PDB file of C-alpha atoms in Angstrom:
ATOM      1  CA  UNK A 221       5.763 -33.029  37.541  1.00 56.00           C
ATOM      2  CA  UNK A 222       5.376 -29.279  38.035  1.00 63.00           C
ATOM      3  CA  UNK A 223       3.092 -27.761  40.655  1.00 69.00           C
ATOM      4  CA  UNK A 224       0.967 -26.153  37.927  1.00 64.00           C
ATOM      5  CA  UNK A 225       0.376 -29.498  36.277  1.00 64.00           C
ATOM      6  CA  UNK A 226      -0.614 -31.045  39.588  1.00 92.00           C
ATOM      7  CA  UNK A 227      -2.933 -28.137  40.347  1.00 94.00           C
ATOM      8  CA  UNK A 228      -4.858 -28.288  37.058  1.00 95.00           C
ATOM      9  CA  UNK A 229      -5.116 -32.070  37.483  1.00 96.00           C
ATOM     10  CA  UNK A 230      -6.554 -31.659  40.993  1.00 96.00           C
ATOM     11  CA  UNK A 231      -9.141 -29.210  39.662  1.00 97.00           C
ATOM     12  CA  UNK A 232     -10.038 -31.510  36.760  1.00 97.00           C
ATOM     13  CA  UNK A 233     -10.413 -34.410  39.208  1.00 97.00           C
ATOM     14  CA  UNK A 234     -12.616 -32.302  41.488  1.00 97.00           C
ATOM     15  CA  UNK A 235     -14.927 -31.217  38.661  1.00 97.00           C
ATOM     16  CA  UNK A 236     -15.015 -34.798  37.331  1.00 97.00           C
ATOM     17  CA  UNK A 237     -16.037 -36.033  40.801  1.00 97.00           C
ATOM     18  CA  UNK A 238     -18.877 -33.485  40.877  1.00 97.00           C
ATOM     19  CA  UNK A 239     -20.058 -34.717  37.475  1.00 97.00           C
ATOM     20  CA  UNK A 240     -19.810 -38.375  38.522  1.00 96.00           C
ATOM     21  CA  UNK A 241     -21.671 -37.697  41.791  1.00 97.00           C
ATOM     22  CA  UNK A 242     -24.563 -36.171  39.854  1.00 96.00           C
ATOM     23  CA  UNK A 243     -24.099 -32.587  41.021  1.00 96.00           C
ATOM     24  CA  UNK A 244     -23.746 -31.717  37.348  1.00 96.00           C
ATOM     25  CA  UNK A 245     -25.819 -33.882  35.006  1.00 96.00           C
ATOM     26  CA  UNK A 246     -25.574 -34.336  31.219  1.00 96.00           C
ATOM     27  CA  UNK A 247     -26.883 -31.184  29.581  1.00 95.00           C
ATOM     28  CA  UNK A 248     -26.134 -29.022  32.633  1.00 96.00           C
ATOM     29  CA  UNK A 249     -24.030 -25.934  32.152  1.00 97.00           C
ATOM     30  CA  UNK A 250     -21.010 -25.539  34.410  1.00 97.00           C
ATOM     31  CA  UNK A 251     -20.371 -22.186  36.080  1.00 97.00           C
ATOM     32  CA  UNK A 252     -18.392 -19.706  33.970  1.00 95.00           C
ATOM     33  CA  UNK A 253     -14.602 -19.951  33.739  1.00 95.00           C
ATOM     34  CA  UNK A 254     -14.382 -16.840  35.872  1.00 96.00           C
ATOM     35  CA  UNK A 255     -16.634 -18.276  38.587  1.00 97.00           C
ATOM     36  CA  UNK A 256     -14.843 -21.631  38.591  1.00 97.00           C
ATOM     37  CA  UNK A 257     -11.443 -19.912  38.809  1.00 97.00           C
ATOM     38  CA  UNK A 258     -12.681 -17.938  41.814  1.00 98.00           C
ATOM     39  CA  UNK A 259     -14.208 -21.061  43.380  1.00 96.00           C
ATOM     40  CA  UNK A 260     -10.913 -22.964  43.127  1.00 97.00           C
ATOM     41  CA  UNK A 261      -8.727 -19.935  43.823  1.00 97.00           C
ATOM     42  CA  UNK A 262      -6.699 -20.303  40.628  1.00 97.00           C
ATOM     43  CA  UNK A 263      -5.943 -18.272  37.519  1.00 97.00           C
ATOM     44  CA  UNK A 264      -8.122 -18.687  34.452  1.00 96.00           C
ATOM     45  CA  UNK A 265      -5.274 -20.247  32.414  1.00 96.00           C
ATOM     46  CA  UNK A 266      -4.892 -22.949  35.095  1.00 95.00           C
ATOM     47  CA  UNK A 267      -8.641 -23.520  35.087  1.00 97.00           C
ATOM     48  CA  UNK A 268      -8.637 -23.725  31.279  1.00 96.00           C
ATOM     49  CA  UNK A 269      -6.022 -26.501  31.462  1.00 96.00           C
ATOM     50  CA  UNK A 270      -8.380 -28.451  33.739  1.00 97.00           C
ATOM     51  CA  UNK A 271     -11.316 -27.901  31.378  1.00 97.00           C
ATOM     52  CA  UNK A 272      -9.241 -29.004  28.382  1.00 97.00           C
ATOM     53  CA  UNK A 273      -8.353 -32.205  30.249  1.00 97.00           C
ATOM     54  CA  UNK A 274     -12.064 -32.866  30.923  1.00 98.00           C
ATOM     55  CA  UNK A 275     -12.940 -32.109  27.307  1.00 97.00           C
ATOM     56  CA  UNK A 276     -10.315 -34.612  26.119  1.00 97.00           C
ATOM     57  CA  UNK A 277     -11.882 -37.188  28.459  1.00 96.00           C
ATOM     58  CA  UNK A 278     -15.268 -36.488  26.849  1.00 97.00           C
ATOM     59  CA  UNK A 279     -16.907 -35.252  30.056  1.00 98.00           C
ATOM     60  CA  UNK A 280     -17.601 -31.680  28.975  1.00 98.00           C
ATOM     61  CA  UNK A 281     -17.960 -29.684  25.796  1.00 97.00           C
ATOM     62  CA  UNK A 282     -17.398 -25.959  25.348  1.00 92.00           C
ATOM     63  CA  UNK A 283     -20.007 -24.512  23.002  1.00 90.00           C
ATOM     64  CA  UNK A 284     -19.678 -20.947  21.781  1.00 89.00           C
ATOM     65  CA  UNK A 285     -22.596 -18.953  23.080  1.00 90.00           C
ATOM     66  CA  UNK A 286     -23.773 -21.763  25.370  1.00 89.00           C
ATOM     67  CA  UNK A 287     -20.942 -22.152  27.849  1.00 94.00           C
ATOM     68  CA  UNK A 288     -19.408 -25.349  29.166  1.00 96.00           C
ATOM     69  CA  UNK A 289     -21.840 -28.251  29.048  1.00 97.00           C
ATOM     70  CA  UNK A 290     -21.676 -31.675  30.669  1.00 98.00           C
ATOM     71  CA  UNK A 291     -22.011 -34.342  27.994  1.00 96.00           C
ATOM     72  CA  UNK A 292     -23.512 -37.834  28.179  1.00 86.00           C
ATOM     73  CA  UNK A 293     -20.865 -40.485  28.892  1.00 70.00           C
TER      74      UNK A 293
END
């Protein structure tokens, strides 16, 4: 497994943990990609990989004009 793959997975796991802990609730908007990339100290493409993984898991949904929203599990 490459370092990049591990890194995006760690970020996805971290965001998922914040959702599961209730820091972000269904309907909440996550910070912007730019802000999240800065928060985790990664490039936006790496962050996008993490967000795609969370979207595939059904935890978030990217809506044009609305940002990245936490969805009901």
